[in-house]
Short mmCIF file of C-alpha atoms and ligand atoms in Angstrom, two decimals:
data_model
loop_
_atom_site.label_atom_id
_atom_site.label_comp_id
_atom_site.label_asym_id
_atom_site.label_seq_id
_atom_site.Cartn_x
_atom_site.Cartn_y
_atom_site.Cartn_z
CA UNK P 1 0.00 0.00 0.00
CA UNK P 2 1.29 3.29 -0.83
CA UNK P 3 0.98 6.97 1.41
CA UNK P 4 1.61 9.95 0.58
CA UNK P 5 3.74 12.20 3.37
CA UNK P 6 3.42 15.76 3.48
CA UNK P 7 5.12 18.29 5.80
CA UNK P 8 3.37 20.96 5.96
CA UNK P 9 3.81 24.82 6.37
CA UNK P 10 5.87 25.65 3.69
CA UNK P 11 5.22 28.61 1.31
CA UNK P 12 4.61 27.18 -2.49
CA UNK P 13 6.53 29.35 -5.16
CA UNK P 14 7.38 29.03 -8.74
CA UNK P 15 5.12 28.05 -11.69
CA UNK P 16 3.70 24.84 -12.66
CA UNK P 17 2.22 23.55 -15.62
CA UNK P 18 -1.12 21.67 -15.71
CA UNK P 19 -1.61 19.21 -17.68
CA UNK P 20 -4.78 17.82 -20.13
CA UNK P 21 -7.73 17.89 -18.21
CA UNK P 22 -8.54 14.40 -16.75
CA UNK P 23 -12.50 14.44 -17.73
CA UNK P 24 -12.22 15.47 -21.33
CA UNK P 25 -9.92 12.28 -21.58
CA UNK P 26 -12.02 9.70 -20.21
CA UNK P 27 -14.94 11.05 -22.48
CA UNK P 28 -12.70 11.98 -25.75
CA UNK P 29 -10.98 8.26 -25.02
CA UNK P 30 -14.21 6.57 -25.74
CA UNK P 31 -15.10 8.85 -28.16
CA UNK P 32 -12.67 7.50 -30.16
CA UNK P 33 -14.17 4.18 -30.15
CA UNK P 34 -16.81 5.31 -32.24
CA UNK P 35 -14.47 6.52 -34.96
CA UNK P 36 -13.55 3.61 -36.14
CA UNK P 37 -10.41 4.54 -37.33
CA UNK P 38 -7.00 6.26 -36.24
CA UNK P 39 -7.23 8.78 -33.97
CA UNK P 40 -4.37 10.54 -32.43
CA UNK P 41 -5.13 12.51 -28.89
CA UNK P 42 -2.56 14.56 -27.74
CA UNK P 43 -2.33 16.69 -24.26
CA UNK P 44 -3.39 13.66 -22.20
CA UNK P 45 -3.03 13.47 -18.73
CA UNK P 46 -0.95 10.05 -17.64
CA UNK P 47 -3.59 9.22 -14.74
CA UNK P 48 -4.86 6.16 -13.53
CA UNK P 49 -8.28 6.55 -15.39
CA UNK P 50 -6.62 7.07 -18.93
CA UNK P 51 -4.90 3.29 -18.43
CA UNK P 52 -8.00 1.74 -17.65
CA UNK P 53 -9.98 3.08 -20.90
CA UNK P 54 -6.93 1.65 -22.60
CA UNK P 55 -7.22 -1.90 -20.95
CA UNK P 56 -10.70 -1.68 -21.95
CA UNK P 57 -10.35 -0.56 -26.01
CA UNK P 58 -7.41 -3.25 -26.05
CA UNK P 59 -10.30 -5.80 -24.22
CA UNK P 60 -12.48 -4.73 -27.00
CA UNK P 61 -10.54 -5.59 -29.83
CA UNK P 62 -9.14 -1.92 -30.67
CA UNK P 63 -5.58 -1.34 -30.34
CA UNK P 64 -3.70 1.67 -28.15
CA UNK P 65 0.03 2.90 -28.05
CA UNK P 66 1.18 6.03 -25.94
CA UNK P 67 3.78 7.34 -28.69
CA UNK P 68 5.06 9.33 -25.25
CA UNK P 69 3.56 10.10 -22.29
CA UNK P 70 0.76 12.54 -22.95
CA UNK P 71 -0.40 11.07 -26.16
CA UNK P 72 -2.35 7.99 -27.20
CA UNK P 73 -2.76 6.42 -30.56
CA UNK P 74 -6.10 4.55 -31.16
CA UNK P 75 -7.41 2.21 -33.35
CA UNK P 76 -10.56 0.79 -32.85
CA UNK P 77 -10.90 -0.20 -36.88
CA UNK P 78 -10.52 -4.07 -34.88
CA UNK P 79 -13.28 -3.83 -32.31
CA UNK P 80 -15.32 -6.94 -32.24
CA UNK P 81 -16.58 -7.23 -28.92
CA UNK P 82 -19.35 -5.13 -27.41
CA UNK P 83 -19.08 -6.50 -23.55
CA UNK P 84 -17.16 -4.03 -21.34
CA UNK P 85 -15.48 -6.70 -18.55
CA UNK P 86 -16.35 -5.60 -14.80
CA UNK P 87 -12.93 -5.06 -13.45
CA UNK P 88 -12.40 -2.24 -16.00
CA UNK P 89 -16.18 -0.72 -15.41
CA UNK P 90 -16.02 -0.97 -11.43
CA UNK P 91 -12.32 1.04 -11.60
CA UNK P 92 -14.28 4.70 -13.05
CA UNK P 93 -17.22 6.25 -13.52
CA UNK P 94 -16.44 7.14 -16.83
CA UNK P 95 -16.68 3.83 -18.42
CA UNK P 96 -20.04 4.66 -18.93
CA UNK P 97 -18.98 6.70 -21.59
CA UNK P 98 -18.84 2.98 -23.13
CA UNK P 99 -22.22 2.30 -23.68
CA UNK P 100 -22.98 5.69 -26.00
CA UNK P 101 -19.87 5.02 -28.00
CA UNK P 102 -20.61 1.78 -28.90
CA UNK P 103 -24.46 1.62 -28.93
CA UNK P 104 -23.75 4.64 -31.44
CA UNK P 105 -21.12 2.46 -33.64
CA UNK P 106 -22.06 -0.91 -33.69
CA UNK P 107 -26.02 -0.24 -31.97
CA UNK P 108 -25.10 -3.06 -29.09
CA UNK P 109 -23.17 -2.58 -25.94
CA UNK P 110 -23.22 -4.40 -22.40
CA UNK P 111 -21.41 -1.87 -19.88
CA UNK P 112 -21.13 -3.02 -15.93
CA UNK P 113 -23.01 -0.15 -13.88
CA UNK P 114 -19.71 2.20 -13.50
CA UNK P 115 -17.96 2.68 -10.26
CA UNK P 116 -15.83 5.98 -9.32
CA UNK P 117 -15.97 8.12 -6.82
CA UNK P 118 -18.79 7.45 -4.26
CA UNK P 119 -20.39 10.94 -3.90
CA UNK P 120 -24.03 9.39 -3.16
CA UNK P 121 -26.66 7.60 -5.25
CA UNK P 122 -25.26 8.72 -8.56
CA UNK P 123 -27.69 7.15 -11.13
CA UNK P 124 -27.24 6.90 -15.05
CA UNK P 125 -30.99 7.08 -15.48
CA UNK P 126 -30.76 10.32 -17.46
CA UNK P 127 -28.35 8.54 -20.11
CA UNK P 128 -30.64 5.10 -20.32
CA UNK P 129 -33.69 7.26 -20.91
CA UNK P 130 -31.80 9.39 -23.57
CA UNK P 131 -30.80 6.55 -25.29
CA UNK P 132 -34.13 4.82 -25.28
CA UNK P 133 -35.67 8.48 -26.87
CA UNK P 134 -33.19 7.71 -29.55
CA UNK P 135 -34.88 3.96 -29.83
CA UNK P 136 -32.39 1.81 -28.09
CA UNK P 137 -33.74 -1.37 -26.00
CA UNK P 138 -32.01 -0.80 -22.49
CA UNK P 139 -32.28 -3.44 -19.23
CA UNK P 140 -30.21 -4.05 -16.77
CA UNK P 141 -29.54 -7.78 -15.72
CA UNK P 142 -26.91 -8.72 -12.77
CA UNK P 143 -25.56 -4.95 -12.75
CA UNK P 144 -24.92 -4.97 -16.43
CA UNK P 145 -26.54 -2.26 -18.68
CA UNK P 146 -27.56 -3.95 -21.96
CA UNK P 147 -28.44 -1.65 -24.95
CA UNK P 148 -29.46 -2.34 -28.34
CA UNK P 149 -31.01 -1.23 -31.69
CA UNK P 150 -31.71 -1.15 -34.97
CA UNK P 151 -31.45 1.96 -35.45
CA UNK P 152 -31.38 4.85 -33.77
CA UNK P 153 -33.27 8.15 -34.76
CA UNK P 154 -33.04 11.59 -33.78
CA UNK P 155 -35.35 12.87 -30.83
CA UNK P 156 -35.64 16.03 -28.53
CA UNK P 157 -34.41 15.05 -25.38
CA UNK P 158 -34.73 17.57 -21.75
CA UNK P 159 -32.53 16.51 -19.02
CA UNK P 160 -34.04 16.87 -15.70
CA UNK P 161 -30.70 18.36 -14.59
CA UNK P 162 -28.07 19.20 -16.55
CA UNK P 163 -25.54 15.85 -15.76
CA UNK P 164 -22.16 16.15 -17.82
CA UNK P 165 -22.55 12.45 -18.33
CA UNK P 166 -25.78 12.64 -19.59
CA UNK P 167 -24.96 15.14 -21.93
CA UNK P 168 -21.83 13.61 -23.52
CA UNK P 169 -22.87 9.91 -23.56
CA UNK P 170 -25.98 11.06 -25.27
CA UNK P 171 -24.25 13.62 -27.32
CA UNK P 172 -21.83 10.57 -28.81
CA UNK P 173 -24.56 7.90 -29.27
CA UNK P 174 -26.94 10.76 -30.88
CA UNK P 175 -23.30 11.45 -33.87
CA UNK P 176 -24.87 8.22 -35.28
CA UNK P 177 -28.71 8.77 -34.92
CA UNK P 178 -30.86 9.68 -37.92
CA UNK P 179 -31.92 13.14 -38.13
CA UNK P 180 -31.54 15.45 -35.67
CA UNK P 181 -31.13 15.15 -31.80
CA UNK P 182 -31.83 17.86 -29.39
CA UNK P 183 -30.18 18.15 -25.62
CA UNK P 184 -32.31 20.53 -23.94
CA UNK P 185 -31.34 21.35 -20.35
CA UNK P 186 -27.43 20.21 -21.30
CA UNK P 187 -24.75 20.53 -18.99
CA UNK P 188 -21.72 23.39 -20.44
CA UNK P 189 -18.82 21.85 -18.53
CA UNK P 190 -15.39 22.99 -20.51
CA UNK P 191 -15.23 19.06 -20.78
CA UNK P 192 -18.53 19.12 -22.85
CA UNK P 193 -17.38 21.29 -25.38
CA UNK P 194 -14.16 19.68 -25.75
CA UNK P 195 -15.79 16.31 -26.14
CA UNK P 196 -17.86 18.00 -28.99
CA UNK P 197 -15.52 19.92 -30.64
CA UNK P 198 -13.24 16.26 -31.25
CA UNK P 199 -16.46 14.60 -32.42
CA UNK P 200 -17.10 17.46 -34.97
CA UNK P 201 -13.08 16.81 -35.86
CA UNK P 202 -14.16 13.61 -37.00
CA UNK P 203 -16.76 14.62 -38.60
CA UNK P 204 -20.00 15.08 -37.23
CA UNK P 205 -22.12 17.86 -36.90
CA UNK P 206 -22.75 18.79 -33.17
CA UNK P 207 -24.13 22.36 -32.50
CA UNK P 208 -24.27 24.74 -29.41
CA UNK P 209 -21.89 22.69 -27.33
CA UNK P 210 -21.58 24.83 -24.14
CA UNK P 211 -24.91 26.63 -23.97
CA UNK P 212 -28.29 24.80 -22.52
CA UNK P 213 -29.47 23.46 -26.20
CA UNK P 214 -26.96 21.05 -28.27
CA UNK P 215 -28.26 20.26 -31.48
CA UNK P 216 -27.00 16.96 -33.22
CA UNK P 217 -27.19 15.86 -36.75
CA UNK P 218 -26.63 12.23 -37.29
CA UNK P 219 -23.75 11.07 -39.39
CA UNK P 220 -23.62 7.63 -41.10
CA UNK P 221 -19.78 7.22 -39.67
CA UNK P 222 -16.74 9.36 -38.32
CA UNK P 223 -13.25 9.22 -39.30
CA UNK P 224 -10.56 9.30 -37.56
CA UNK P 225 -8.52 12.68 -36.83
CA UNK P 226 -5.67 14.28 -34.67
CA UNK P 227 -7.22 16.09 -30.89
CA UNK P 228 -5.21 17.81 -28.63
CA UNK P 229 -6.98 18.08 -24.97
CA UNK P 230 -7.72 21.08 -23.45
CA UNK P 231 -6.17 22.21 -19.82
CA UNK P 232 -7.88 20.68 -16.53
CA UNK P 233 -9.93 22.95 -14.85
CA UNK P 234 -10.22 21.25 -11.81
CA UNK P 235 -6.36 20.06 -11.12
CA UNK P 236 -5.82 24.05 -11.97
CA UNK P 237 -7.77 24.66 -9.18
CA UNK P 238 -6.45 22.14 -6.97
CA UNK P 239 -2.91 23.97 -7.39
CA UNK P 240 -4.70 27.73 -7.20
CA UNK P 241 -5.85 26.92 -3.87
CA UNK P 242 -2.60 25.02 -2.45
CA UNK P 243 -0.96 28.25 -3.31
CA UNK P 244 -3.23 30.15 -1.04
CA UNK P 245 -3.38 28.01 1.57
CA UNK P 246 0.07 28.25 2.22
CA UNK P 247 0.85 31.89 1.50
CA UNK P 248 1.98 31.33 -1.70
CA UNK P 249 3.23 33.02 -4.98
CA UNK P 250 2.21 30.60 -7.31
CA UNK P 251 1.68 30.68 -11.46
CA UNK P 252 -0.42 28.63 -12.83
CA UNK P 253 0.46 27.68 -16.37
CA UNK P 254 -1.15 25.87 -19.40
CA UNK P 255 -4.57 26.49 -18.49
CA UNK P 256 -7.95 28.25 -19.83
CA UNK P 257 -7.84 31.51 -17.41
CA UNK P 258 -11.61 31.43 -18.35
CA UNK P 259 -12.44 28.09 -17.02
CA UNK P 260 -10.81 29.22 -13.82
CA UNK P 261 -13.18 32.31 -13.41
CA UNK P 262 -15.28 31.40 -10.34
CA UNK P 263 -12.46 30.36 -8.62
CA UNK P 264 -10.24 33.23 -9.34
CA UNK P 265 -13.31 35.35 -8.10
CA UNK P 266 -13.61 33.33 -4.91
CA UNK P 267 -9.57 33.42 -3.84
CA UNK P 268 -9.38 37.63 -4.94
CA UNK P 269 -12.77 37.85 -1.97
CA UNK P 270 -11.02 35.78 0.43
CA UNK P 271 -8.06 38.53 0.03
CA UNK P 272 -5.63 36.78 -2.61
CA UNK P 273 -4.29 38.64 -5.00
CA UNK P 274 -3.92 37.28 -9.03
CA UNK P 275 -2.24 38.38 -12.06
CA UNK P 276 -4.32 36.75 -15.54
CA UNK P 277 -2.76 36.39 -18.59
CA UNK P 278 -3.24 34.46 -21.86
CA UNK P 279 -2.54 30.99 -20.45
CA UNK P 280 -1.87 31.41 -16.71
CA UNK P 281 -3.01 32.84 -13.36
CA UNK P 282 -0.38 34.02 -10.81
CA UNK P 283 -1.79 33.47 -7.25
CA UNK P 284 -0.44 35.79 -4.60
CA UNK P 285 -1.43 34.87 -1.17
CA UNK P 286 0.60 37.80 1.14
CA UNK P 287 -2.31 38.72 2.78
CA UNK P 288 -4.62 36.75 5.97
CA UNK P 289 -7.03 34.86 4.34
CA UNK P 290 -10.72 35.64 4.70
CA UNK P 291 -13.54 33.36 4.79
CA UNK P 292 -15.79 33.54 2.18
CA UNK P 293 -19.59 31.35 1.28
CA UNK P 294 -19.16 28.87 -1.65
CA UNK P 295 -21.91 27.11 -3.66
CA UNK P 296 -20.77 24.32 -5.80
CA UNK P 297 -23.16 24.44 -8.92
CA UNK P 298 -23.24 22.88 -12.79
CA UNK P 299 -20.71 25.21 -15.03
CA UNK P 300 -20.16 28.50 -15.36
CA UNK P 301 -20.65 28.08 -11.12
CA UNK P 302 -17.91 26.86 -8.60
CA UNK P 303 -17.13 23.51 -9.67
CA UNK P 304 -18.36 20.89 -7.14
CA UNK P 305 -15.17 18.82 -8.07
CA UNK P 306 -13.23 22.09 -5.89
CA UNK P 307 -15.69 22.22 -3.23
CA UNK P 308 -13.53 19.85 -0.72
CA UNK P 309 -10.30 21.59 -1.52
CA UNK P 310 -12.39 24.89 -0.87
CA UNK P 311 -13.47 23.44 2.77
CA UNK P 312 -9.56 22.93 3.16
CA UNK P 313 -9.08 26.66 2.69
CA UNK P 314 -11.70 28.13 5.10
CA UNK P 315 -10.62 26.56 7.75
CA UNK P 316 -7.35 28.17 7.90
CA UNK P 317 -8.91 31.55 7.03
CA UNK P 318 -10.31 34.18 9.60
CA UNK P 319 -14.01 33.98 9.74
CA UNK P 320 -16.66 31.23 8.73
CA UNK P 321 -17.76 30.40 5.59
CA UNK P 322 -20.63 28.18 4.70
CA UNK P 323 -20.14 25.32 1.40
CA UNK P 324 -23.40 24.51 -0.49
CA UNK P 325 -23.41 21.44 -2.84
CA UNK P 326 -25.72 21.42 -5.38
CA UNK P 327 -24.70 18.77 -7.58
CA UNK P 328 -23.85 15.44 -5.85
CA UNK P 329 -25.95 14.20 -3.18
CA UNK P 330 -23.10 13.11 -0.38
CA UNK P 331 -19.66 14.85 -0.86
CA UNK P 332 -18.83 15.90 2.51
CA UNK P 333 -17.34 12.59 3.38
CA UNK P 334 -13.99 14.10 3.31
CA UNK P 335 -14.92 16.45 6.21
CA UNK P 336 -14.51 14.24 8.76
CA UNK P 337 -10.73 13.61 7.58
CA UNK P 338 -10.03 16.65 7.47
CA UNK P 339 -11.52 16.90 10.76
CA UNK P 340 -8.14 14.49 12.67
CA UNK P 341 -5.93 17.87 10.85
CA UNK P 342 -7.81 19.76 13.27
CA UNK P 343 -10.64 21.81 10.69
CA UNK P 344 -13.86 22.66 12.34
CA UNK P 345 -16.34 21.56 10.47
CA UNK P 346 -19.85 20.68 10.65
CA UNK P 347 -22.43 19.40 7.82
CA UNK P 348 -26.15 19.60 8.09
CA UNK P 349 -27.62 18.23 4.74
CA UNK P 350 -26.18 19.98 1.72
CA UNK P 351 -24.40 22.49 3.51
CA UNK P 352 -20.72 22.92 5.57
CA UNK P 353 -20.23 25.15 8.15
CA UNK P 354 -16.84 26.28 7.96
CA UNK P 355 -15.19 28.14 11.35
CA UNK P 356 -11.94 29.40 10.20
CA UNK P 357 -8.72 29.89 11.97
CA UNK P 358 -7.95 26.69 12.99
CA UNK P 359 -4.28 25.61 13.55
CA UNK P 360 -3.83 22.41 11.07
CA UNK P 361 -1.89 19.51 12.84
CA UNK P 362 -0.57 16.46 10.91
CA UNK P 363 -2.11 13.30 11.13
CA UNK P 364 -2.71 9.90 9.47
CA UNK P 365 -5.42 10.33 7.29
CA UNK P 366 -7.71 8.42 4.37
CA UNK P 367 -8.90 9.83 0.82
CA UNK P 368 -12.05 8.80 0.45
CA UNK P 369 -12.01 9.76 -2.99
CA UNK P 370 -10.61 11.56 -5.69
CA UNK P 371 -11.00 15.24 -4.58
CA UNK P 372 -11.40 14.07 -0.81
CA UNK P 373 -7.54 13.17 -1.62
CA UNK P 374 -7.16 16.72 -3.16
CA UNK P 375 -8.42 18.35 0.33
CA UNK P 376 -6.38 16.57 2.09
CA UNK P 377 -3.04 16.77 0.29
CA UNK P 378 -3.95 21.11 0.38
CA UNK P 379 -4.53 21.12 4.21
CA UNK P 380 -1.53 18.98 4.82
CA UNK P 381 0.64 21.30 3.27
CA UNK P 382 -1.12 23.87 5.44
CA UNK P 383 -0.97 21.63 8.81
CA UNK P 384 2.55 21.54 11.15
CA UNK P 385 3.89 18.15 11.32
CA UNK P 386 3.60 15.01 9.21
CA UNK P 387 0.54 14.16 7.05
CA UNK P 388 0.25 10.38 6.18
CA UNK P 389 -2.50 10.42 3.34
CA UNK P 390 -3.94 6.66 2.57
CA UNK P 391 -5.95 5.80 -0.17
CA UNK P 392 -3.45 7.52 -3.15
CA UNK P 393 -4.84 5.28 -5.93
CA UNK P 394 -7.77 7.82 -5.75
CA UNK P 395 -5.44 10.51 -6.08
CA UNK P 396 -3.72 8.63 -9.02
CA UNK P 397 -6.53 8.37 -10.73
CA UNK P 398 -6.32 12.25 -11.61
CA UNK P 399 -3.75 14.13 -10.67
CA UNK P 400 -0.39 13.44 -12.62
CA UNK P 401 2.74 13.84 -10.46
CA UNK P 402 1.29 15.12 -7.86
CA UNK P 403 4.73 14.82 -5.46
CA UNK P 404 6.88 16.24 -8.14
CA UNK P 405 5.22 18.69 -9.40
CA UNK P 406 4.22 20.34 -5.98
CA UNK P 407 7.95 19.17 -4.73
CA UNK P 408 9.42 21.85 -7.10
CA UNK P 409 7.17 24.58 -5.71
CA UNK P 410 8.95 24.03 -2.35
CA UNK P 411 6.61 21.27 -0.45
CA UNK P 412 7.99 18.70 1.51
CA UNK P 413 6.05 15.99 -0.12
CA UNK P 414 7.12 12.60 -0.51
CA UNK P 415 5.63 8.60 -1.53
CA UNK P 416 5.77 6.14 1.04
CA UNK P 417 5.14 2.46 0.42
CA UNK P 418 4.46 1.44 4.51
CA UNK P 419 2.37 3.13 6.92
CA UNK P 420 5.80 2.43 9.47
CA UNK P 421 7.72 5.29 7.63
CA UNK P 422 5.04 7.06 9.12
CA UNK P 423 6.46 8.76 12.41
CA UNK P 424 5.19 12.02 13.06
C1 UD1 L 1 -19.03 14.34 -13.80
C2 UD1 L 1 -17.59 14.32 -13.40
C3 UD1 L 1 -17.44 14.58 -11.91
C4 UD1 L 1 -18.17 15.85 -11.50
C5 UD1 L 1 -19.59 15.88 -12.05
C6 UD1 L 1 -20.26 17.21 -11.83
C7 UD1 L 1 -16.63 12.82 -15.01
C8 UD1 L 1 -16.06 11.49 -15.30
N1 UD1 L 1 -17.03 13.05 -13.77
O1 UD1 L 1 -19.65 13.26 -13.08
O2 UD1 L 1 -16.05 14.68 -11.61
O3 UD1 L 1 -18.21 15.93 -10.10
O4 UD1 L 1 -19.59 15.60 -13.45
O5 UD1 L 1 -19.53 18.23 -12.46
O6 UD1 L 1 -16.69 13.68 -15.87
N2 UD1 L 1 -27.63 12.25 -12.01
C9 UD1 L 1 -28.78 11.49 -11.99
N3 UD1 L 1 -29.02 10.68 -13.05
C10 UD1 L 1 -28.16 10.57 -14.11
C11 UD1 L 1 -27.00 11.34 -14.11
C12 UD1 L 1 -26.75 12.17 -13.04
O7 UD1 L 1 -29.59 11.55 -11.05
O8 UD1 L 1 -28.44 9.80 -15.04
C13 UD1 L 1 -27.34 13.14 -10.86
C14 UD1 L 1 -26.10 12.67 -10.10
O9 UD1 L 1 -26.45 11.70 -9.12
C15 UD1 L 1 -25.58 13.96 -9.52
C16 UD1 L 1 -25.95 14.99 -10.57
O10 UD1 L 1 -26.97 14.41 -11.37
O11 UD1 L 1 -26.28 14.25 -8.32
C17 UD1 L 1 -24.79 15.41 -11.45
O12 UD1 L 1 -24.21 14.31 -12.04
P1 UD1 L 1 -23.38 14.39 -13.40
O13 UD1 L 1 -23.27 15.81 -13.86
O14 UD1 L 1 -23.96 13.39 -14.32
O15 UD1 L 1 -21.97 13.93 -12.93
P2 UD1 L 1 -21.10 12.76 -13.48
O16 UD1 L 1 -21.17 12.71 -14.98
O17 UD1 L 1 -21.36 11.53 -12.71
#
């Protein structure tokens, strides 16, 4: 089993570069399986989740080689199977992205129900219903999704909120529909354009990608095509917010300033100061920190996928600040790890009460999940003493180099392969 060690209370400074963003890959990656020939996708991150859509293409008959590390040749011109295995499914959420691709291609597709992060309930009803309103034969038998069809045909489909899975699986499938499919309701995550913008690369003919109504016109196939991924909003973030936590002068680099504004917005309230340019945000943190309210919401709102990095923050700042999720059910299960660093912290329902101004202490902790990891690794490098962080292959799964990368901005951040290194 391997920890991550962090001590903490050192000031980050330098620049560091971010790299593709983690969920445009795992919906691009699939993608791809409904070209059905060579497509070339460049800007990858080299995360756990990537690897596992590979295992899966290669299960599936396609074949993938990582020409270097950040980009990924794909075939899938020899796909023959239509059965996504378990072990592959159960590893991300994202392997639902399966079931549109190749319902779309080859109108058949058996998909485990998909695993990931456990941030409540987390249904796919939305995407079975869209793909039955585009004639496809869905039912679920021992936890396995089963979808077929003749054919599928173009319908007007509203999403009863606007999920960024929803949206993209039924986006893909719809590439391959007859006539013309409309998303109403869709979700305008950075991830949902990008996702859109390589499918029209290919060829199709998606419209109004990143506003409430996409409008799809089937296509009898795609070709293949070149892609290069855009910057990840949310590991941005993740390093925006480690700068301020620990009185930082960090830059940012290699990301969509844009895609970064409700954050920026947030950190210059809470007292921060920032300097935007083209392709990076320097984050100044000379000043105390003051507690500010955040509300996780669908895009152009605070991303929910920063809202447990964001608890992190306040409760080193002066005040109290109060976190509302709107988007996943349960995704304060990080609080009570972050809780043994000493945060104050209390949840009632959707909401996190936040008293700042607590003195962060290292301690053995657990990621619960992927971001629960992030908070954790930003309020160890806040907290005095050792932090012992267990759980990492969450944090693998989306953060490249995490140790190096925040190792040359001055942390004290090592990997440790037994919990008896541990010794703080
Ligand atoms: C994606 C992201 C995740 C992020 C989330 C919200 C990927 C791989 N993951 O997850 O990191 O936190 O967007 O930005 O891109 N819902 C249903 N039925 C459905 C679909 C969703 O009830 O069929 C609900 C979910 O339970 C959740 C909400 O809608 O409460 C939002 O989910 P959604 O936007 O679909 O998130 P994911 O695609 O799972």
């Amino acid at each position: 089993m391997e920890y991550i060690s962090i001590n903490g209370k050192r000031k980050l400074s330098g620049s560091v570069q971010i790299n593709g963003a983690k969920n445009a890959a795992v919906a691009i990656i699939p993608a791809a399986i409904a070209a059905g020939g060579k497509c070339v996708i460049e800007n990858l991150p080299h995360v756990e989740d990537v690897t596992t859509l590979t295992h899966a293409i290669e299960h599936l008959g396609g074949s993938c080689r990582f020409p270097d590390e950040h980009t990924l040749e794909i075939d899938s011109g020899g796909i023959n199977q239509y059965t996504v295995p378990y072990d592959l499914a159960k590893k991300m959420r994202a392997s639902y992205y399966m079931l549109g691709a190749l319902l779309g291609r080859f109108k058949k597709a058996e998909v485990p129900l998909p695993g990931g992060c456990s941030l409540g309930v987390r249904p796919i009803n939305y995407h079975l219903r869209g793909f039955e309103q585009l004639g496809a034969k869905i039912h679920t038998e021992h936890g396995i999704v089963k979808a077929a069809a003749d054919k599928l045909t173009g319908a007007n489909i509203y999403l009863e909120f606007p999920s960024v899975g929803a949206t993209i699986n039924i986006m893909i499938a719809a590439v391959f529909a007859e006539g013309v499919t409309q998303i109403e309701n869709a979700a305008k995550e950075p991830h949902v354009v990008d996702t859109a913008n390589f499918l029209n690369k290919l060829g199709a003919n998606i419209k109004g990608a990143g506003t409430d109504n996409i409008r799809i016109t089937g296509t009898d196939g795609l070709n293949g095509g070149d892609y290069s991924i855009i910057p990840d909003q949310i590991e941005a973030g993740t390093y925006m917010i480690a700068a301020a936590i620990t009185g930082g002068d960090v830059t940012v680099e290699r990301i969509i300033p844009k895609h970064m504004d409700s954050l920026t917005a947030k950190l210059e309230e809470m007292q921060c100061e920032t300097e935007i340019r083209d392709d990076s945000i320097r984050i100044k943190a000379e000043k105390p920190l003051h507690a500010v309210n955040f509300k996780a919401m669908v895009y152009p709102g605070f991303p929910t996928d920063l809202q447990p990095q964001a608890a992190a923050l306040l409760s080193v700042s002066s005040g109290s600040g109060i976190i509302t999720e709107t988007v996943h059910e349960q995704r304060f299960q990080y609080v009570e790890e972050l809780r043994r660093l000493g945060a104050n912290i209390n949840v009632e329902g959707r909401a996190a009460f936040v008293n700042g101004g607590a003195e962060l202490t290292g301690a053995q902790v657990n990621a619960t999940d992927l971001r629960a990891g992030a908070a954790l690794v930003v309020a160890g490098l806040a907290a005095k003493g050792e932090t012992v962080i267990g759980n990492v292959m969450h944090l693998d799964r989306g953060y490249e180099h995490l140790e190096s990368k925040l190792a040359a901005l001055g942390a004290d951040v090592k990997r440790i392969s037994h919990p008896d290194e541990y010794d703080a």
